Short mmCIF file of C-alpha atoms in Angstrom, two decimals:
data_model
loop_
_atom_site.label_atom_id
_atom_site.label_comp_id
_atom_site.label_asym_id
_atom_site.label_seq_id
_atom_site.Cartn_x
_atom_site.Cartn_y
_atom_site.Cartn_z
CA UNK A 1 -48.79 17.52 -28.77
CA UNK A 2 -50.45 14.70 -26.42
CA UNK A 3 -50.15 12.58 -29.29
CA UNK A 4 -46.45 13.10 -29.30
CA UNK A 5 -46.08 11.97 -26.07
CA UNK A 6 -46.39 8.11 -26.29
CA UNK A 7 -43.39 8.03 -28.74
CA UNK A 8 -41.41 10.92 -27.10
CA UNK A 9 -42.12 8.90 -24.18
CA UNK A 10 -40.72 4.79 -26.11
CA UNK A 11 -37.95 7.38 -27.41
CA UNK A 12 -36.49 8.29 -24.13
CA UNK A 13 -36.85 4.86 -22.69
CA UNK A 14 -35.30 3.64 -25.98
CA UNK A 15 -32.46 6.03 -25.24
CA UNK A 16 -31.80 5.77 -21.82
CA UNK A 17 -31.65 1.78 -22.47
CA UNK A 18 -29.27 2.34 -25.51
CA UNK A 19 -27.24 4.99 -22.94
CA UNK A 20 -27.18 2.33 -20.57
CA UNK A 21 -25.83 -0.57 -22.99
CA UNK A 22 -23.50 1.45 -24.37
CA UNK A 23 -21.87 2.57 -20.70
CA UNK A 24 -18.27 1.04 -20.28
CA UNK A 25 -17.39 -1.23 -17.57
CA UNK A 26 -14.10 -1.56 -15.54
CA UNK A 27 -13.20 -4.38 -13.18
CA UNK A 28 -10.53 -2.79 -10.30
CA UNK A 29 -8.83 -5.61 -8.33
CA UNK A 30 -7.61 -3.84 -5.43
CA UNK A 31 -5.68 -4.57 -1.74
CA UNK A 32 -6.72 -0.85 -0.65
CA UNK A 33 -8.44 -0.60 2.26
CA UNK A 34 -12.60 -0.33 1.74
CA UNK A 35 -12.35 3.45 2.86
CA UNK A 36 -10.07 4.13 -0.02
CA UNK A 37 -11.33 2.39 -2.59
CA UNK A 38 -14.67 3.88 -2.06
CA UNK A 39 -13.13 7.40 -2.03
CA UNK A 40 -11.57 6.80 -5.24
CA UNK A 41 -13.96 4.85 -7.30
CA UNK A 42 -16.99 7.57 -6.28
CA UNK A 43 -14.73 10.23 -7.53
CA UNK A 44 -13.87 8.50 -10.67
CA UNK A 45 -17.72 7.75 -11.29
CA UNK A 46 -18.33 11.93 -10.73
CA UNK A 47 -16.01 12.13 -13.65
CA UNK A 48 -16.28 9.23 -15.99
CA UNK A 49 -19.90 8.83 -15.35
CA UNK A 50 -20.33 6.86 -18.19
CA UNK A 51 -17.91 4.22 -16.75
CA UNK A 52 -19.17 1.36 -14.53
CA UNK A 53 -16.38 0.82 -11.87
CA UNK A 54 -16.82 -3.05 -10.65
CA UNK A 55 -14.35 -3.91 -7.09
CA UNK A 56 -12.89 -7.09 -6.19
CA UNK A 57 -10.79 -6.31 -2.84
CA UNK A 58 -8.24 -9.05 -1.35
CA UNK A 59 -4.82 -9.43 -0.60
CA UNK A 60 -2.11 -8.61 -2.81
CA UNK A 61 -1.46 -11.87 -3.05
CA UNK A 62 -4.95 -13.18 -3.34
CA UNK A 63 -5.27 -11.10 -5.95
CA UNK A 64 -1.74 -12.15 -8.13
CA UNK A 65 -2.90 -15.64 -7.68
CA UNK A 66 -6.35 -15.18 -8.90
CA UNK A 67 -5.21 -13.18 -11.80
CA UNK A 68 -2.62 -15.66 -13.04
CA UNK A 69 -5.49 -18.73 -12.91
CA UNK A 70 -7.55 -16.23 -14.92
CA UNK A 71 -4.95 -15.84 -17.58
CA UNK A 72 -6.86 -17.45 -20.40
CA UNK A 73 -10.04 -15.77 -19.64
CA UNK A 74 -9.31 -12.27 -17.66
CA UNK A 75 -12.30 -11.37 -15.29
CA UNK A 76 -10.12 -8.27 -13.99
CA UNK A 77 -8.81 -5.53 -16.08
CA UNK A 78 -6.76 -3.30 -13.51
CA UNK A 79 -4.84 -4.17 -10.01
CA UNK A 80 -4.02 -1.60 -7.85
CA UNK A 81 -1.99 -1.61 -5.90
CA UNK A 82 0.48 -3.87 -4.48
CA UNK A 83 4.49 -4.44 -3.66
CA UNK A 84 6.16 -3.66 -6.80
CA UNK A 85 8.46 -6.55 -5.67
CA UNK A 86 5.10 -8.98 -5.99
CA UNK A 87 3.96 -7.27 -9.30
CA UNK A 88 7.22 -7.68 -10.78
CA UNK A 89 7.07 -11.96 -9.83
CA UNK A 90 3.63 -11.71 -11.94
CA UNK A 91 4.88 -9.62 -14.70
CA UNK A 92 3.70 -12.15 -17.47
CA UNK A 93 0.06 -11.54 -16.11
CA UNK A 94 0.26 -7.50 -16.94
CA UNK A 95 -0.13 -5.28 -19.74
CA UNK A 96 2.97 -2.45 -20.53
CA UNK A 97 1.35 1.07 -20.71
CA UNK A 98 3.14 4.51 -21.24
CA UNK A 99 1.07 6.85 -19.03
CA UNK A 100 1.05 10.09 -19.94
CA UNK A 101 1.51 10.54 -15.77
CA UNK A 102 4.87 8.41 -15.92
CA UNK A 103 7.29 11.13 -16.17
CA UNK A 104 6.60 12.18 -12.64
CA UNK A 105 7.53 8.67 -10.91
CA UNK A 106 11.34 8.16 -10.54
CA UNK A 107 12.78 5.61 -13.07
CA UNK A 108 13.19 2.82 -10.17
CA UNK A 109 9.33 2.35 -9.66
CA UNK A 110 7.63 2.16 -12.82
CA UNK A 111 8.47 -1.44 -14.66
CA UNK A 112 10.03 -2.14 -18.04
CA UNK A 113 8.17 -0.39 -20.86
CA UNK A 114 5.73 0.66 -19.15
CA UNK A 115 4.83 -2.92 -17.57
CA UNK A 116 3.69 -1.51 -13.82
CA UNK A 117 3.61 2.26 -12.05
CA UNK A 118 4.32 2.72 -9.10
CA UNK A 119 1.61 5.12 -6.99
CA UNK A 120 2.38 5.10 -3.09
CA UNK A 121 5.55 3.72 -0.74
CA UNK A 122 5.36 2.68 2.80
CA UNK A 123 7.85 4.21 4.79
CA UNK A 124 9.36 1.71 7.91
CA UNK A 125 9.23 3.60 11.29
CA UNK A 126 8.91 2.91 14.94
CA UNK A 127 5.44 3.96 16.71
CA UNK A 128 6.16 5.11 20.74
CA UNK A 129 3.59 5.30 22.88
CA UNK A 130 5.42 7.65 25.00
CA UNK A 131 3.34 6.99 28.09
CA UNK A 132 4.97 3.27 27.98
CA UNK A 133 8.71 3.82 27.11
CA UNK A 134 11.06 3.91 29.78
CA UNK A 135 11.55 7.08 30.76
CA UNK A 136 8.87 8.29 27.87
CA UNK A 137 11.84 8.24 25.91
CA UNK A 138 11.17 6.57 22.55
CA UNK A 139 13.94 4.45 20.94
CA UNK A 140 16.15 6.06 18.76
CA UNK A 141 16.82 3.33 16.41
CA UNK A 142 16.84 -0.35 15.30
CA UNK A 143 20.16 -0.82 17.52
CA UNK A 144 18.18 0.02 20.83
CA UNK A 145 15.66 -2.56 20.65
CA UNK A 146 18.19 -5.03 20.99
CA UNK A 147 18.32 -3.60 24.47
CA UNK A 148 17.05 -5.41 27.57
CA UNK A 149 15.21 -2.47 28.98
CA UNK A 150 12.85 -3.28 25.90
CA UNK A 151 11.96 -6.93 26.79
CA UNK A 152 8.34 -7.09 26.69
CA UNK A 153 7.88 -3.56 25.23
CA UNK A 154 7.97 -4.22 21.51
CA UNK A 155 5.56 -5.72 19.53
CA UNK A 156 5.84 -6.58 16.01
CA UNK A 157 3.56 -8.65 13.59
CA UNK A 158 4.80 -11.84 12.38
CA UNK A 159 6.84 -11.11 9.35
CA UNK A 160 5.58 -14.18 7.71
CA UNK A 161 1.79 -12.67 7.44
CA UNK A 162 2.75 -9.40 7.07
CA UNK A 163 4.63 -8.08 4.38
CA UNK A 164 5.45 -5.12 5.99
CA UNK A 165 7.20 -6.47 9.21
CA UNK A 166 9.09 -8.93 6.49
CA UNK A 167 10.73 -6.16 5.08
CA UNK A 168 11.78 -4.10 8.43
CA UNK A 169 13.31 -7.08 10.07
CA UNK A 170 15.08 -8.11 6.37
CA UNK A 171 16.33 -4.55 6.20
CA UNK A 172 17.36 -4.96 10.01
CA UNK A 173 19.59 -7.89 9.18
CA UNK A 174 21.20 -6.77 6.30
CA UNK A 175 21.96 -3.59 7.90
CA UNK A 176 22.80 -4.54 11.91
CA UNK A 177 23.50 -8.26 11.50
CA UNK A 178 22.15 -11.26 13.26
CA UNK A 179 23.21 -11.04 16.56
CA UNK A 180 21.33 -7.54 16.48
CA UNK A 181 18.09 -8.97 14.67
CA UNK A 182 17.95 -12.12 17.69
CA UNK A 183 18.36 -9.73 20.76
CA UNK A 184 15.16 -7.81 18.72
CA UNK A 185 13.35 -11.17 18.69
CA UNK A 186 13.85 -12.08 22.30
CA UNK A 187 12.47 -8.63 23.21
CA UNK A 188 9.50 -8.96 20.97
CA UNK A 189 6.33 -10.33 21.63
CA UNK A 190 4.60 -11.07 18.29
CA UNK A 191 1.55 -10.67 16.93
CA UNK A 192 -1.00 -12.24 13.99
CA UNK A 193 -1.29 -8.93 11.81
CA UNK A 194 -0.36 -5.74 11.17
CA UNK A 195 -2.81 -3.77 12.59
CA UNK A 196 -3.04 -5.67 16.14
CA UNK A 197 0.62 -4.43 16.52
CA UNK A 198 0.18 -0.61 16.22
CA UNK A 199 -3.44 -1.03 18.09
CA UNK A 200 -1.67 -2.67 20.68
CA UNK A 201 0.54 0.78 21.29
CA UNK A 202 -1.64 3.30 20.85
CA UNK A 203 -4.09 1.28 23.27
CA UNK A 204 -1.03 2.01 25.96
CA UNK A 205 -0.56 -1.92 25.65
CA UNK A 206 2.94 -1.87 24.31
CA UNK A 207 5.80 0.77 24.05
CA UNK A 208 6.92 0.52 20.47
CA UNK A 209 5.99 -1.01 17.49
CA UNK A 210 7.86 -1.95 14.07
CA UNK A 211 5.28 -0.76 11.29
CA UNK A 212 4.36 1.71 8.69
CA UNK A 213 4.30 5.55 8.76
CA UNK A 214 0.76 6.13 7.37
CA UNK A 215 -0.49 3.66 9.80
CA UNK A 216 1.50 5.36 13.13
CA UNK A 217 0.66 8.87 11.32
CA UNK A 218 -3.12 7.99 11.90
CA UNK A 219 -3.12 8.34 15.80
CA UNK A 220 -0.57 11.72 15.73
CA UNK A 221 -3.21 13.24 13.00
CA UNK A 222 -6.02 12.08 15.30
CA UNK A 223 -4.82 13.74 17.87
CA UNK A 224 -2.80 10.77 20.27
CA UNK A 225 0.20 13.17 21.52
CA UNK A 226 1.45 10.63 23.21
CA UNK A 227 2.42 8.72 19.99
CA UNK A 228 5.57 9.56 18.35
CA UNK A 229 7.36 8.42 15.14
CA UNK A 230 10.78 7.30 14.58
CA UNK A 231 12.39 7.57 11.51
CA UNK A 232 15.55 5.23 12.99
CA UNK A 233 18.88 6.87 13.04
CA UNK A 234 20.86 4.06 11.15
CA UNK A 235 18.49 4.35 8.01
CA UNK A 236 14.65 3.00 7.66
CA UNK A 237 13.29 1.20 4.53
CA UNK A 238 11.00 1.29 1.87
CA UNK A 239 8.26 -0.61 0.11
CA UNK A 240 6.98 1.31 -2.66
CA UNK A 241 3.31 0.11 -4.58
CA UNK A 242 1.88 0.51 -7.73
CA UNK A 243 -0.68 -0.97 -10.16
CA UNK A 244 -0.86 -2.66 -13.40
CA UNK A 245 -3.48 -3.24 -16.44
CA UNK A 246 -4.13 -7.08 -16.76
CA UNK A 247 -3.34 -8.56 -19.73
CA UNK A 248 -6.15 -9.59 -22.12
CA UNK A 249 -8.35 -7.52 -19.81
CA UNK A 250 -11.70 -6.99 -21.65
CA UNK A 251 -12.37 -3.61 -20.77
CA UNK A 252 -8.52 -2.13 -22.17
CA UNK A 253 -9.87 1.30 -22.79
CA UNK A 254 -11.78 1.85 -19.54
CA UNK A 255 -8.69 0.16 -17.76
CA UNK A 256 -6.36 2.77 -19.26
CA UNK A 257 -9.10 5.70 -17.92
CA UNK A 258 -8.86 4.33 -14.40
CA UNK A 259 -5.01 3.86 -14.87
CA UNK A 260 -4.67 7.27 -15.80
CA UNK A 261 -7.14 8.70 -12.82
CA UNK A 262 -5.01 6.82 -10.02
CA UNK A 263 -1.60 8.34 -11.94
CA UNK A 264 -2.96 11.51 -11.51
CA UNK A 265 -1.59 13.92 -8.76
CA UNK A 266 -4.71 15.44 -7.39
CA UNK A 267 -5.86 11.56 -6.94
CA UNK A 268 -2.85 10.86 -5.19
CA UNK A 269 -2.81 14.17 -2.82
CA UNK A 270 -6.97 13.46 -1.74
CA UNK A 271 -5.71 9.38 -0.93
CA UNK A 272 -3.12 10.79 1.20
CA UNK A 273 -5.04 13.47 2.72
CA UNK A 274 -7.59 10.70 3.86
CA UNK A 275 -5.02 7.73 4.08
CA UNK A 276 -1.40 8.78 4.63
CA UNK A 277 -0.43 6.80 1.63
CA UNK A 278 3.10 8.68 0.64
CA UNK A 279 2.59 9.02 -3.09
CA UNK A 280 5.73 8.49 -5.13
CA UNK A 281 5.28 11.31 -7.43
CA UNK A 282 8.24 13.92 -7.28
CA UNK A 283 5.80 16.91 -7.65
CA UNK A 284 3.75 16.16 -4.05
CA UNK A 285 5.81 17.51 -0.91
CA UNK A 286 3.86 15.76 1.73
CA UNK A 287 5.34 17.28 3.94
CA UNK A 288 3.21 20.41 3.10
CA UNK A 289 0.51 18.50 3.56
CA UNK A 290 0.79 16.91 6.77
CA UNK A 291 3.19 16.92 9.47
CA UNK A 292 5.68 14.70 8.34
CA UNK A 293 9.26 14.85 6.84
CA UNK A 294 9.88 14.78 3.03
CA UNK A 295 10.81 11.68 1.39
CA UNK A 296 14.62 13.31 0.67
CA UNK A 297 15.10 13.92 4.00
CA UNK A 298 14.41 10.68 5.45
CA UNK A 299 17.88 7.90 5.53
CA UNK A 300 17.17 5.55 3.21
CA UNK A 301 18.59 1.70 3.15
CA UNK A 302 18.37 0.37 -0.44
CA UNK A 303 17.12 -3.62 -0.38
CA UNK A 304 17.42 -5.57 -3.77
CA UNK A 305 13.83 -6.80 -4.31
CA UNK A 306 14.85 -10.05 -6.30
CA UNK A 307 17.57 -10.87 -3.29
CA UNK A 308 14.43 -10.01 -0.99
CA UNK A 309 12.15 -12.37 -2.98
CA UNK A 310 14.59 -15.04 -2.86
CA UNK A 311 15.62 -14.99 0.61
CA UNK A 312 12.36 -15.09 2.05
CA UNK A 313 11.80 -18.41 2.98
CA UNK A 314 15.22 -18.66 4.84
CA UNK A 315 14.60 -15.81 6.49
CA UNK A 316 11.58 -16.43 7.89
CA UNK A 317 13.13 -20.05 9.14
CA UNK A 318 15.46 -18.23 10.90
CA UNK A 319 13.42 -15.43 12.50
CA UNK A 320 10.87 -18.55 13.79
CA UNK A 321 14.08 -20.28 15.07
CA UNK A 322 15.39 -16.92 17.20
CA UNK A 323 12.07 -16.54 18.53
CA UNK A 324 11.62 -20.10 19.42
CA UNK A 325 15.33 -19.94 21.17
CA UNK A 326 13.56 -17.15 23.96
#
């Protein structure tokens, strides 16, 4: 027997070496937040443990830019996730998949054949701090912060660095006009990024801020009950997310694993139970799982992405030129 033991001994390191060189490899490109991304790659290593799970975190579009110069030579194999508006400008960087979890995402957020999926949608509300409104009345809707009583009260991040403001102060226009959207502007006082905005109000530093649910839903989960959301009464907007597989990616089967993981619906209820990301699946009620409203019962404003995509850079001209005119 103690002879045995030398070459039990080369056998298992031989193994264990072979194990290890045979172990797949995945390459996530990811805008997530850290604290998400960590959540969901150490549960995907629990149950693909023979799958290496590699992270490259930047901005969504960072990370379009990146993978379209890697085109002829792919370094990332998944991206997840981002604007579907964004993916959909980078389509010829993405591989089509039919997921097996597509059938529970409505037909207006997963891409042609199969090209993206959409996972999560930001839902645009207004964040009171109800020990700073007038009255601690929070605004009802988008037609009330055109009021003077707001001047100085309402922050909002510049809609040129954030994607999110962009699309609430788009959505404003098309849906209250201009004269509306440059009495908002005059009240405003703007900010560098997203989060400095709904900081700033739940610091007491601001009354109301234009910004995302999950992000407002943080503070009323934590405990702030001085923080209140408003889903506006004219009709709020949304900017759904998903992910694609990259095309030429050199890990395609691991890719697809991943793919299939972040589909999933128990994946998508333990993100929003840490993050408040809304999934888009039609079989998670969230509003089961937290306090907030389903995503039926919320007004909806429809915006044309490719009008959206388009109009951008006038947009944002005339937003700088209203808030210049104060």
């Amino acid at each position: 027997m103690l002879r045995l033991l030398p070459k039990l001994c080369l056998f298992l390191i031989f193994a264990g070496r072979l194990a290890q060189a045979c172990a797949g490899e995945v390459v996530l490109y990811s805008s997530n937040n850290v604290e998400t991304v960590n959540q969901v790659v150490d549960q995907f290593t629990k149950e693909n443990p023979d799958i290496k799970v590699s992270v490259v975190r930047a901005g969504t579009g960072a990370l379009m830019q990146r993978i379209k110069a890697e085109a002829a030579n792919p370094l990332g194999d998944i991206f997840w996730s981002g604007g579907l508006s964004t993916i959909g400008e980078f389509r010829d960087q993405f591989q089509p998949h039919e997921s097996a979890q597509a059938a529970a995402i409505p037909p207006a957020y997963r891409g042609p054949n199969g090209l993206w999926l959409g996972t999560n949608v930001h839902v645009t509300v207004l964040m009171a701090n109800l020990r700073q409104t007038p009255g601690g009345q929070p605004p009802g809707g988008w037609a009330d912060l055109a009021d003077p009583k707001w001047k100085g009260k309402i922050v909002i991040p510049d809609p040129e660095r954030s994607s999110a403001s962009f699309v609430a102060l788009y959505g404003l226009q098309k849906l209250l006009g201009n004269e509306v959207l440059a009495k908002v502007a005059r009240n405003a006082v703007i900010v560098g990024t997203t989060s400095a905005a709904y900081e700033g109000v739940a610091k007491g530093e601001f009354a109301v801020v234009v910004t995302m649910e999950y992000a407002a839903y943080e503070y009323v989960a934590g405990g702030l009950k001085e923080i209140k959301l408003v889903y506006p009464a004219e009709g709020t907007f949304l900017s759904p997310e998903g992910m694609a597989l990259i095309k030429g990616a050199k890990h395609p089967q691991e890719a697809r694993r991943l793919y299939e993981f972040l589909a999933a619906g128990k994946t998508q209820i333990e993100v929003f139970k840490s993050a408040y990301r809304r999934p888009l699946r039609t079989d998670i009620d969230v509003s089961r799982l937290a306090e907030l409203p389903a995503l039926s019962s919320i007004k909806v404003v429809a915006l044309d992405d490719a009008r959206m995509g388009t109009e951008r850079a006038a947009f944002i001209a005339q937003w700088r030129q209203s808030v210049n005119a104060r």
